[in-house]
Coordinates of C-alpha atoms and ligand atoms in Angstrom, one line a residue:
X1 CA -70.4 186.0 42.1
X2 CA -70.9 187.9 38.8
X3 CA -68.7 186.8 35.8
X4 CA -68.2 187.6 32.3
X5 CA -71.6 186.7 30.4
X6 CA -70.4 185.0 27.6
X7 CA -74.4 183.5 26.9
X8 CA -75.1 185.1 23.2
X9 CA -78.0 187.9 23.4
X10 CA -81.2 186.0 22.8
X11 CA -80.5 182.8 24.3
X12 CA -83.2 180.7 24.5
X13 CA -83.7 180.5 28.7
X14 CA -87.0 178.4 29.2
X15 CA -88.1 175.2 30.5
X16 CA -89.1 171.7 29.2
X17 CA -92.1 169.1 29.4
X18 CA -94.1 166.7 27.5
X19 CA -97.6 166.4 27.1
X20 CA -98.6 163.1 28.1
X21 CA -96.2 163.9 31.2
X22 CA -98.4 167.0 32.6
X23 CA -101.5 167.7 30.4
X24 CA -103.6 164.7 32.1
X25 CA -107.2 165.1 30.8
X26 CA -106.5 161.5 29.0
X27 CA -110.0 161.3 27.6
X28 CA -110.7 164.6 27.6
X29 CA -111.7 166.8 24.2
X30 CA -111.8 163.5 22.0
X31 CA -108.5 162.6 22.8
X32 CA -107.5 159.0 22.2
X33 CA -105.1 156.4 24.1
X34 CA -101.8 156.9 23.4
X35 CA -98.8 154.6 24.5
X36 CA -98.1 156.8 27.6
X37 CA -101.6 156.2 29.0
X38 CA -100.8 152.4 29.2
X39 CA -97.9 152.8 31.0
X40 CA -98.1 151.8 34.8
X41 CA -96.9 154.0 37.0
X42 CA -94.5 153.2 39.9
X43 CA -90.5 151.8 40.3
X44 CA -91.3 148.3 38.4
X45 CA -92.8 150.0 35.1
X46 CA -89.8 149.3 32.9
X47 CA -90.1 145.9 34.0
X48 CA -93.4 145.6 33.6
X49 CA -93.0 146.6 30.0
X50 CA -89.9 144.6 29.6
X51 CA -92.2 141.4 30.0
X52 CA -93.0 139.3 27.2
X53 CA -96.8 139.3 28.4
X54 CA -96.8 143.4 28.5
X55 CA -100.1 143.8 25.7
X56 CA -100.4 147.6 26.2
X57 CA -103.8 146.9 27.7
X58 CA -104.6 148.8 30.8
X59 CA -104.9 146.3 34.3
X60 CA -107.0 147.4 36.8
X61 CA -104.0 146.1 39.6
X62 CA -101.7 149.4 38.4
X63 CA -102.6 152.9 38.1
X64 CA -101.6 155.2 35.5
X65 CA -100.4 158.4 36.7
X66 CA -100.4 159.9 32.9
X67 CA -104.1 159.8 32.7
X68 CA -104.2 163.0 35.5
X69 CA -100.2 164.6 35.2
X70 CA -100.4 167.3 36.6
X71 CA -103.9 168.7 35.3
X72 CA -101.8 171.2 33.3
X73 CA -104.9 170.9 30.2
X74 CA -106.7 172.5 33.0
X75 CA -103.9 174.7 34.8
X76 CA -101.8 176.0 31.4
X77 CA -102.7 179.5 31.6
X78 CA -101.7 179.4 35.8
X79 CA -98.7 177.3 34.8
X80 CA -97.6 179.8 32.1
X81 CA -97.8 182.7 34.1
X82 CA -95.2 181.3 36.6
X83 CA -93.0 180.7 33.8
X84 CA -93.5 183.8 32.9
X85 CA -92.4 185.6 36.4
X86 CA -89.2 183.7 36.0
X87 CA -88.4 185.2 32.5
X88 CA -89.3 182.0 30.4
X89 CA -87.4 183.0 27.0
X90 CA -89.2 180.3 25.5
X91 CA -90.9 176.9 26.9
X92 CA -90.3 173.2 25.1
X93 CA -93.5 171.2 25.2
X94 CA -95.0 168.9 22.8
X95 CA -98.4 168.0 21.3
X96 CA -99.8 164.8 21.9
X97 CA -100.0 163.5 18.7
X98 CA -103.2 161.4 20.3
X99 CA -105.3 165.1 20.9
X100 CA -105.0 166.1 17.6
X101 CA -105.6 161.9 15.8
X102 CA -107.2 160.4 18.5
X103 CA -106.4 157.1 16.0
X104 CA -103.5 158.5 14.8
X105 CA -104.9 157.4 11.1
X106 CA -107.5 159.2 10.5
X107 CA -107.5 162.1 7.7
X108 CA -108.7 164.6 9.2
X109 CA -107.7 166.4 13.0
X110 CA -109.7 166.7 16.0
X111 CA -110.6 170.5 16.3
X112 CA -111.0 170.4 19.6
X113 CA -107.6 168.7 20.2
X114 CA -105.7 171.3 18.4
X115 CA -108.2 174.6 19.7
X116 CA -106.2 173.2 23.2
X117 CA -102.6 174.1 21.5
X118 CA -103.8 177.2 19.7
X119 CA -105.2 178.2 23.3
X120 CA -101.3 177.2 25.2
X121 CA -99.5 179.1 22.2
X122 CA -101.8 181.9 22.5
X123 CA -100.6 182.2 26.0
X124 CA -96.8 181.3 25.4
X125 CA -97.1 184.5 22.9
X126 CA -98.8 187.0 25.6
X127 CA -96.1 186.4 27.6
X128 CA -93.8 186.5 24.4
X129 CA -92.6 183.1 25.2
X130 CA -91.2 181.5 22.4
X131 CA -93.2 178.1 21.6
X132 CA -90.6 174.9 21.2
X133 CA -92.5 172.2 20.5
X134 CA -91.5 168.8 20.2
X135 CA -93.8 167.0 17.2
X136 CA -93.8 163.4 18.7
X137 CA -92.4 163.0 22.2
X138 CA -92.9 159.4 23.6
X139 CA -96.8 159.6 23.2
X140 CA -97.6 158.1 19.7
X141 CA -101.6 157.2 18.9
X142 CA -102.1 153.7 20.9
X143 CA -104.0 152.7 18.1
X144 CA -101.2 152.9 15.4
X145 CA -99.6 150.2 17.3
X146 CA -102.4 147.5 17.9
X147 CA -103.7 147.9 14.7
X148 CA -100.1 148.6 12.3
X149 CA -97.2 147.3 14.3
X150 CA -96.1 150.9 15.6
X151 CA -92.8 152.2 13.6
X152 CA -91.8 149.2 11.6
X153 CA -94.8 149.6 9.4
X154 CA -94.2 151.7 6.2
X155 CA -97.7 153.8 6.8
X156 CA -96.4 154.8 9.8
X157 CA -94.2 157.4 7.7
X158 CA -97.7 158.9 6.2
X159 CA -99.5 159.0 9.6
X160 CA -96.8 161.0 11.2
X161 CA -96.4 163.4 7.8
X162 CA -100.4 164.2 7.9
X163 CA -99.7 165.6 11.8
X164 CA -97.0 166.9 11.4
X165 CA -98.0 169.2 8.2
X166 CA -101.1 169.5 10.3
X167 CA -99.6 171.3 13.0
X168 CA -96.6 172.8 11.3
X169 CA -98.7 174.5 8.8
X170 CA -101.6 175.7 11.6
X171 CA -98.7 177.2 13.5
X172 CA -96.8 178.3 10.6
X173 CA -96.6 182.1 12.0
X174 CA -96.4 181.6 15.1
X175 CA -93.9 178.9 16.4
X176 CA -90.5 178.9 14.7
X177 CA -88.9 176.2 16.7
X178 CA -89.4 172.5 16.1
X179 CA -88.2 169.1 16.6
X180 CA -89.0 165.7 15.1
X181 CA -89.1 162.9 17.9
X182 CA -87.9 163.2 21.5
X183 CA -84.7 160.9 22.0
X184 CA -85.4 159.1 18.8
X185 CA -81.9 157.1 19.8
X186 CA -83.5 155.6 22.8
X187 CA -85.0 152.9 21.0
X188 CA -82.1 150.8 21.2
X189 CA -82.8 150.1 24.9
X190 CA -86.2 151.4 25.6
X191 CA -87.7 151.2 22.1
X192 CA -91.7 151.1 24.1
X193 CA -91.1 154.9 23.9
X194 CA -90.4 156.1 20.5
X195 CA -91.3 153.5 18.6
X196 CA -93.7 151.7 20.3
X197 CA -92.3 148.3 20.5
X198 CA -92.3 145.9 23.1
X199 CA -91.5 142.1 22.7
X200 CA -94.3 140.8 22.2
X201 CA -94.5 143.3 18.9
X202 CA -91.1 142.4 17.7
X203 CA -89.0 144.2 20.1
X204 CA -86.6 141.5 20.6
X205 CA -85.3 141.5 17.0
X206 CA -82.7 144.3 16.2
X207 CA -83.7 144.7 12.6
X208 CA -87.3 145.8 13.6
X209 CA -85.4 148.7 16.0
X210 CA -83.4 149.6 12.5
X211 CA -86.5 149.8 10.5
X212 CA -88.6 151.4 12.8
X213 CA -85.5 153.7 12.8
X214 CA -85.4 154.1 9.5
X215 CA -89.1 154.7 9.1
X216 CA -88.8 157.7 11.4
X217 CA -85.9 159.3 9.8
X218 CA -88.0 159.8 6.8
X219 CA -91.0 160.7 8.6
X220 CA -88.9 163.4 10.4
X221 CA -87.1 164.3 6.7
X222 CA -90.7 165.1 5.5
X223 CA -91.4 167.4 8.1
X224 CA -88.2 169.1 7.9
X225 CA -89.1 169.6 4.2
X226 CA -92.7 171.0 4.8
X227 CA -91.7 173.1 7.6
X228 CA -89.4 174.4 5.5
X229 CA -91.6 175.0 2.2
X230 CA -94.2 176.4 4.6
X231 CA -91.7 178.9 6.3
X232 CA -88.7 179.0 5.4
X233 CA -87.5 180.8 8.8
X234 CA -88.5 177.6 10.8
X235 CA -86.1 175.8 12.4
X236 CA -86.5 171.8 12.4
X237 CA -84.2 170.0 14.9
X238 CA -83.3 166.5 15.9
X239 CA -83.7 165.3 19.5
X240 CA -81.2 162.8 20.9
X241 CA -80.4 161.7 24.6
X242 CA -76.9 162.3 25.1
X243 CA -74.8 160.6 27.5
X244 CA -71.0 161.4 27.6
X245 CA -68.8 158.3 27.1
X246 CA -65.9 157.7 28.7
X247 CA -63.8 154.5 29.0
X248 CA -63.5 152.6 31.9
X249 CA -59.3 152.4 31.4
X250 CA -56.8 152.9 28.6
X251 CA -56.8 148.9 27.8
X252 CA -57.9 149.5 24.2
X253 CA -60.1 146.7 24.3
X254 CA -62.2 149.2 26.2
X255 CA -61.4 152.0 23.8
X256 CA -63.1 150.4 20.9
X257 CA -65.8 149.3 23.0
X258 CA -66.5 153.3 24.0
X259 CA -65.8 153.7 20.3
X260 CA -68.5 151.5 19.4
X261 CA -70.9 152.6 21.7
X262 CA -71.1 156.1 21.4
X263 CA -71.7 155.2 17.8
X264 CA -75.0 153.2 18.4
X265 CA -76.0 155.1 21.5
X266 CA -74.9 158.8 20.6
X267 CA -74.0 159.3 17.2
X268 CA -76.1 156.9 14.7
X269 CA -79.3 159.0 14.5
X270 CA -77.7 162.6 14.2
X271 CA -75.3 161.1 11.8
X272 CA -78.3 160.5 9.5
X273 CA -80.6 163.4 10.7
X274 CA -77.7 165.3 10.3
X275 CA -75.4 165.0 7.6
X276 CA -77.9 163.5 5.6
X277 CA -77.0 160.3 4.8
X278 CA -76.0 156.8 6.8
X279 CA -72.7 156.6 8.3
X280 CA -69.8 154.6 6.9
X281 CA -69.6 152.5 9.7
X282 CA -73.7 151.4 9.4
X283 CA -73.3 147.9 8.1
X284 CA -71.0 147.4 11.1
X285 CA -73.3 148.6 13.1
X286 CA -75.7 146.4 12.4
X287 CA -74.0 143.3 12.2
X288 CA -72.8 143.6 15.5
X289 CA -76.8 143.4 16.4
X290 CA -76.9 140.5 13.7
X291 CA -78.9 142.5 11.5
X292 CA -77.9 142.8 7.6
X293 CA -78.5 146.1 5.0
X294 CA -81.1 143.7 3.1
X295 CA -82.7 143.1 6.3
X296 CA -83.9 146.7 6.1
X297 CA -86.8 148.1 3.4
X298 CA -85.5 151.2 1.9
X299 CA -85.0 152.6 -1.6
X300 CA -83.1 155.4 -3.4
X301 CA -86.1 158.4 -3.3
X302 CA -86.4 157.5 0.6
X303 CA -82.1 158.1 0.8
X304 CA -82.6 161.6 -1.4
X305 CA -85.4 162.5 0.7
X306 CA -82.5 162.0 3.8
X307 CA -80.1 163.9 1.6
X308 CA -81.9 167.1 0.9
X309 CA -83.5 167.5 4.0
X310 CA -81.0 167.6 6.9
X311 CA -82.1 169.2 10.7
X312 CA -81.3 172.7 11.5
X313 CA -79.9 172.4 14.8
X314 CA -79.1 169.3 17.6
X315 CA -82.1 169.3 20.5
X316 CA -80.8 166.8 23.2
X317 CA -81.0 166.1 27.1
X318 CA -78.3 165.7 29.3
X319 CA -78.6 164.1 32.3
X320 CA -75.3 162.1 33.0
X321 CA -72.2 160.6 31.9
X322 CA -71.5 156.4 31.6
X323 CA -68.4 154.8 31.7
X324 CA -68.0 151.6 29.4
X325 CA -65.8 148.9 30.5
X326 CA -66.0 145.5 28.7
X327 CA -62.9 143.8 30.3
X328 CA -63.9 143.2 33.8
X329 CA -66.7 141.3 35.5
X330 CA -69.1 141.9 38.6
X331 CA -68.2 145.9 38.3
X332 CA -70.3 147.5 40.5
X333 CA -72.9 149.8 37.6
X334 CA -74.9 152.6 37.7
X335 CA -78.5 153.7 37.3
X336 CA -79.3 155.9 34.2
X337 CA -82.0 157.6 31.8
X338 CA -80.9 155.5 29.0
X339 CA -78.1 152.6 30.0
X340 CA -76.0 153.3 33.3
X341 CA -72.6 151.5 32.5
X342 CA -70.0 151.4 35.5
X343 CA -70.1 153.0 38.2
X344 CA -68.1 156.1 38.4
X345 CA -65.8 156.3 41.3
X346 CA -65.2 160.1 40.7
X347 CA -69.1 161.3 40.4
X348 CA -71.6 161.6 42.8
X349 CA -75.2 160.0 42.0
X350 CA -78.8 161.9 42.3
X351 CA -81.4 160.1 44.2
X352 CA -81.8 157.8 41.9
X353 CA -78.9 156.9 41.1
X354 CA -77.6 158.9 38.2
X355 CA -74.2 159.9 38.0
X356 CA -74.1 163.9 38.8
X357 CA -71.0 165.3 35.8
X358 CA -71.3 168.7 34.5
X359 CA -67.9 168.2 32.7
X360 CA -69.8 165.7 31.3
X361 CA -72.2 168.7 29.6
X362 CA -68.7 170.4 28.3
X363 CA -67.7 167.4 26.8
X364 CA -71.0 166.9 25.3
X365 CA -71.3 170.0 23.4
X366 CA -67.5 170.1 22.5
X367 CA -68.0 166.4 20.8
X368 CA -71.3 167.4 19.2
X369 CA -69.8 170.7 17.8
X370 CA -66.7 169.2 16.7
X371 CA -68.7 166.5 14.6
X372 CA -71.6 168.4 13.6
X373 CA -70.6 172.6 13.1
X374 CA -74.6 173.3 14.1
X375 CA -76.4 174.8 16.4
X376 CA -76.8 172.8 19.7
X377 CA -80.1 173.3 22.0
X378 CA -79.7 171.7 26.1
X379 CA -83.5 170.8 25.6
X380 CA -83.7 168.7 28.8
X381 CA -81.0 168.4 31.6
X382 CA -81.7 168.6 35.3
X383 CA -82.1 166.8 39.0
X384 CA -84.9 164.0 39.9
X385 CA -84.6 164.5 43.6
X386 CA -87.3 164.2 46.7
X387 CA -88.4 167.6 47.5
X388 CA -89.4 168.0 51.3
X389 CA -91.6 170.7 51.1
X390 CA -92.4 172.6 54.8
X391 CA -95.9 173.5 56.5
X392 CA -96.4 176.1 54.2
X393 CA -95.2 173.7 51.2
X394 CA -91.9 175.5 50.5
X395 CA -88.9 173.5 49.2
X396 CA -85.8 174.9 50.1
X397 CA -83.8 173.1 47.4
X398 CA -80.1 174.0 47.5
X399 CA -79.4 170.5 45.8
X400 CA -81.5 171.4 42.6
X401 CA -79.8 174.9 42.7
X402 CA -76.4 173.2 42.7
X403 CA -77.1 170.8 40.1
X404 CA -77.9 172.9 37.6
X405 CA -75.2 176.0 38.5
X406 CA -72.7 173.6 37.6
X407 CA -74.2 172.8 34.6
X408 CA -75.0 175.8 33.5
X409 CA -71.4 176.8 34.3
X410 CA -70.0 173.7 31.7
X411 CA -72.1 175.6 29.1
X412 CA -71.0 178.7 30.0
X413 CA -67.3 176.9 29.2
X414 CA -68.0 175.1 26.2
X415 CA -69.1 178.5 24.8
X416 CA -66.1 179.8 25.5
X417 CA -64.6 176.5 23.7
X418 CA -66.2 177.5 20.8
X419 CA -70.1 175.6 20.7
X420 CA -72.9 177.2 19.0
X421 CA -75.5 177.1 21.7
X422 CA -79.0 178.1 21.3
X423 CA -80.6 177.5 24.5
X424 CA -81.6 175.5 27.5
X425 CA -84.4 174.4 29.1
X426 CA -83.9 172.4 31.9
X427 CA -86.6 169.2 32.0
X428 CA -89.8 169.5 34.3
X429 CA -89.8 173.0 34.9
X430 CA -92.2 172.5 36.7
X431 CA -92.9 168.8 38.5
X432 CA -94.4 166.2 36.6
X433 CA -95.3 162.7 36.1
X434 CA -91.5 160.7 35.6
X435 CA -90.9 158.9 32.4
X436 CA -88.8 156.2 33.6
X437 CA -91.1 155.3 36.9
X438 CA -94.4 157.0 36.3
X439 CA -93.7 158.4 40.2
X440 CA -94.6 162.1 41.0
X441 CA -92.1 161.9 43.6
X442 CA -89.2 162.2 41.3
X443 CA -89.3 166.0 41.0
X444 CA -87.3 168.3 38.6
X445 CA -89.5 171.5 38.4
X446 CA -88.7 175.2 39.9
X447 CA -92.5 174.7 40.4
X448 CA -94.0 172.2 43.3
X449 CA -97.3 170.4 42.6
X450 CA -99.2 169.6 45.4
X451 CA -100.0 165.8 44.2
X452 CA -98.5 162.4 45.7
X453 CA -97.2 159.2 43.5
X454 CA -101.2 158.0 43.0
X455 CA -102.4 160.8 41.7
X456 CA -103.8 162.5 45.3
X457 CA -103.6 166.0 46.2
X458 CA -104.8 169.7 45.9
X459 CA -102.8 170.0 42.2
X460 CA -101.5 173.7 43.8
X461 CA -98.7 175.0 42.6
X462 CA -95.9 176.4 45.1
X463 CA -92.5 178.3 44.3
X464 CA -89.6 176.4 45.2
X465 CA -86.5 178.5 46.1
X466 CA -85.2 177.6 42.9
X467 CA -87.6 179.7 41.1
X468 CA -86.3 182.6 42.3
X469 CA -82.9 181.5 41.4
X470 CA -83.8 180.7 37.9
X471 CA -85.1 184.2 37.7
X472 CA -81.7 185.7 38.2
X473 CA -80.2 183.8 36.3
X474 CA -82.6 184.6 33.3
X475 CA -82.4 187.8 34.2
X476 CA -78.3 188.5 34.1
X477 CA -78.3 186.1 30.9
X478 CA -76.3 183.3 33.2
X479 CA -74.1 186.0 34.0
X480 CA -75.5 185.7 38.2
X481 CA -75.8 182.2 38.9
X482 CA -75.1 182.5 42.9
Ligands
BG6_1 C1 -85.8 162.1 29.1 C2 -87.2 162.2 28.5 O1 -85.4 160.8 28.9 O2 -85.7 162.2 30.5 C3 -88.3 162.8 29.5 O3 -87.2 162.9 27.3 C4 -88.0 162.3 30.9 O4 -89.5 162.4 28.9 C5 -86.7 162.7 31.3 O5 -89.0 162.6 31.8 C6 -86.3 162.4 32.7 O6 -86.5 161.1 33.0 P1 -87.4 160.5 34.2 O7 -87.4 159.1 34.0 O8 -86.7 160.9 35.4 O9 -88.7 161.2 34.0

């Protein structure tokens, strides 16, 4: 089943993780808490952190499957080497901000925090992986949020700009791909993650999400701007969660209601990372939260700064599609990474209830090119199933395969629609601890790991058969995906 390879020569093939996801090693070389390692693991975790009593304190009634992930501080050189076999072009991780501040506020880094990176991008390099690494992915110093209100605080903006010239600058030569914050347009719903805000922080009022939001986009600004002055070959990306929009009929009422939520949910942040500036329809925006302009702390330097510092390309995931309907009640809805909407009576769900639409993905990248004219990256997409691995702990997973054939296909298409894209690295290359659940059980990697939902197990590593799928695929340049 070999077709035309439209993929452009040098497409970025590779694979996606976070740290506080994998590394484990929680207190290990002077790292400090960060938000992840509060998190409980297990199905109620969102809810559990939806709670007004949530404190970020750890409870000895819930375990915390970040503190071990999947011992990759201790396994990167045996986990890089299978990414290598498969052809790894390059491999999105990130540094937990935590390893390198322990605090988050002090002035100078933890050595032995960052001798860990040089060590993994030593070995991304052997292999002549290309390093993509995410500066802040959902693991922000625990300590910057006890002690300063997380993102709302202005000093947040100088905590962030002291790691991130810390690690752009140490890397300057040898890591040429970056991006700011991981799905900085999640905070709307889940704003725990990125922001590190729950309610009993000041969750519950929008105009904290807005500032917070605001804060960051400088923050990230200022490290497009030293990335840049440091080499000017480095590429500094944004890093939404996309989900395609569609509406549930034609009834306009639903119309503007897509409308509107595709711009809060999809468009908002890149607008600003973007182009540069706020869009026109912001003070709508944030009335409809009940939030005014004055309500938010900005001034004219921090709006230049915006200006004169736009992202080089769009990072996102892609998971899913949602459908929007606001003139019906009791619809039956779906599950999703970021909001589920209605379900879709035309999609198929994973096990988890996400709604399976690679002409989602095509969608995606034609409505992001359209809007933006940049480069676009598929930084995370992929299927949290159940693996059943046998005796000898092979996963025969045909479903996985599947899932991403067809998605890889939708790229293939948009391509030949006319998107710019740089790359994709489909999410948990190889399996890791869930962000959503904290489970192990929900696994997306080409890679098993021998380790059950509490943290039990040998911590091997075993090929799944879509490993040696992945490597065709690499290898033909998506031209083989059968
Ligand atoms: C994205 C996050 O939202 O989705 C990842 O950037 C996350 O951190 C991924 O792991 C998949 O979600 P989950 O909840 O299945 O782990």
């Amino acid at each position: 089943m070999m077709k035309t390879n439209n993929f452009p020569k040098g497409f970025l093939w590779g694979g996606a993780t976070a740290a506080n996801q994998l590394e484990g090693a929680y207190q290990e070389g002077g790292k400090g808490l960060s938000i992840a390692d509060v998190l409980p693991g297990g199905k109620e975790r969102m809810n559990i952190i939806a709670s007004p009593d949530f404190d970020f304190k750890l409870d000895p009634k819930y375990t915390y499957p970040n503190h071990v992930g999947i011992d990759h501080y201790h396994h990167f050189k045996e986990d890089i080497k299978l990414f290598a076999e498969m052809g790894f072009k390059c491999y999105r991780f990130s540094i937990a901000w935590s390893r390198v501040f322990p605090n988050g506020d002090e002035e100078q880094p933890n050595e032995e925090g960052l001798k860990f990176y040089d060590a993994l991008i030593d070995e991304c390099l052997k292999y002549d992986i290309e390093p993509v690494i995410t500066i802040s992915h959902y693991e922000m110093p625990l300590h910057l949020v006890t002690e300063y209100g997380s993102w709302t605080n202005k000093k947040l903006i100088g905590f962030y700009e002291n790691f991130a010239r810390t690690v752009l600058t140490r890397y300057k030569d040898k890591v040429k791909y970056w991006m700011t914050f991981n799905e900085i347009n999640s905070a709307t719903h889940f704003p725990i993650m990125s922001q590190g805000l729950v309610l009993s922080n000041g969750a519950g009022d929008k105009k904290n999400i807005y500032q917070a939001w605001h804060n960051q986009f400088v923050a990230g600004a200022k490290a497009v701007k030293i990335g840049h002055e440091i080499n000017p070959d480095m590429q500094i990306g944004c890093m939404i969660a996309y989900g395609t929009t569609y509406s549930y009929d034609s009834d306009p009422k639903n119309q503007l209601a897509t409308l509107q939520d595709n711009q809060v949910n999809n468009f908002f942040c890149t607008d600003v990372q973007v182009r540069g500036h706020y869009p026109a329809y912001t003070k709508s925006l944030l009335a409809r939260d009940g939030v005014k302009l004055s309500d938010i702390d900005y001034n004219d330097e921090e709006l230049d700064l915006l200006a004169e510092n736009p992202v080089d390309y769009i990072g996102f995931s892609y998971y899913m599609s949602l459908v929007v309907d606001v003139t019906h009640e009791n619809q039956e809805t779906a599950a999703g990474n970021l909001l589920g909407g209605v379900k879709n009576p035309f999609l198929k769900a994973s096990d988890w209830g996400w709604q399976i639409d690679p002409t989602g993905l095509r969608i995606a990248l034609n409505e992001l090119s359209d809007r933006y004219e940049k480069p676009l990256f598929i930084v995370e997409n992929g299927l949290g199933a159940i693996d059943k691995p046998d005796e000898n702990h092979y996963v025969d997973d045909d479903y996985r395969i599947d899932y991403l054939r067809e998605h890889i296909e939708a790229i293939s298409e948009a391509i030949d629609d006319g998107a710019d894209v740089m790359g994709y690295t489909p999410w948990g290359c190889i399996d890791l601890v869930s962000a959503s659940t904290g489970e192990m059980s929900k696994r997306y990697g080409f890679i098993y790991v021998d380790e059950d939902d509490e943290g039990n197990g040998t911590f091997d590593r075993y090929k799944k058969r879509s490993f040696d799928w992945y490597k065709k695929v690499i290898e033909t340049n998506g031209a083989d995906l059968a």
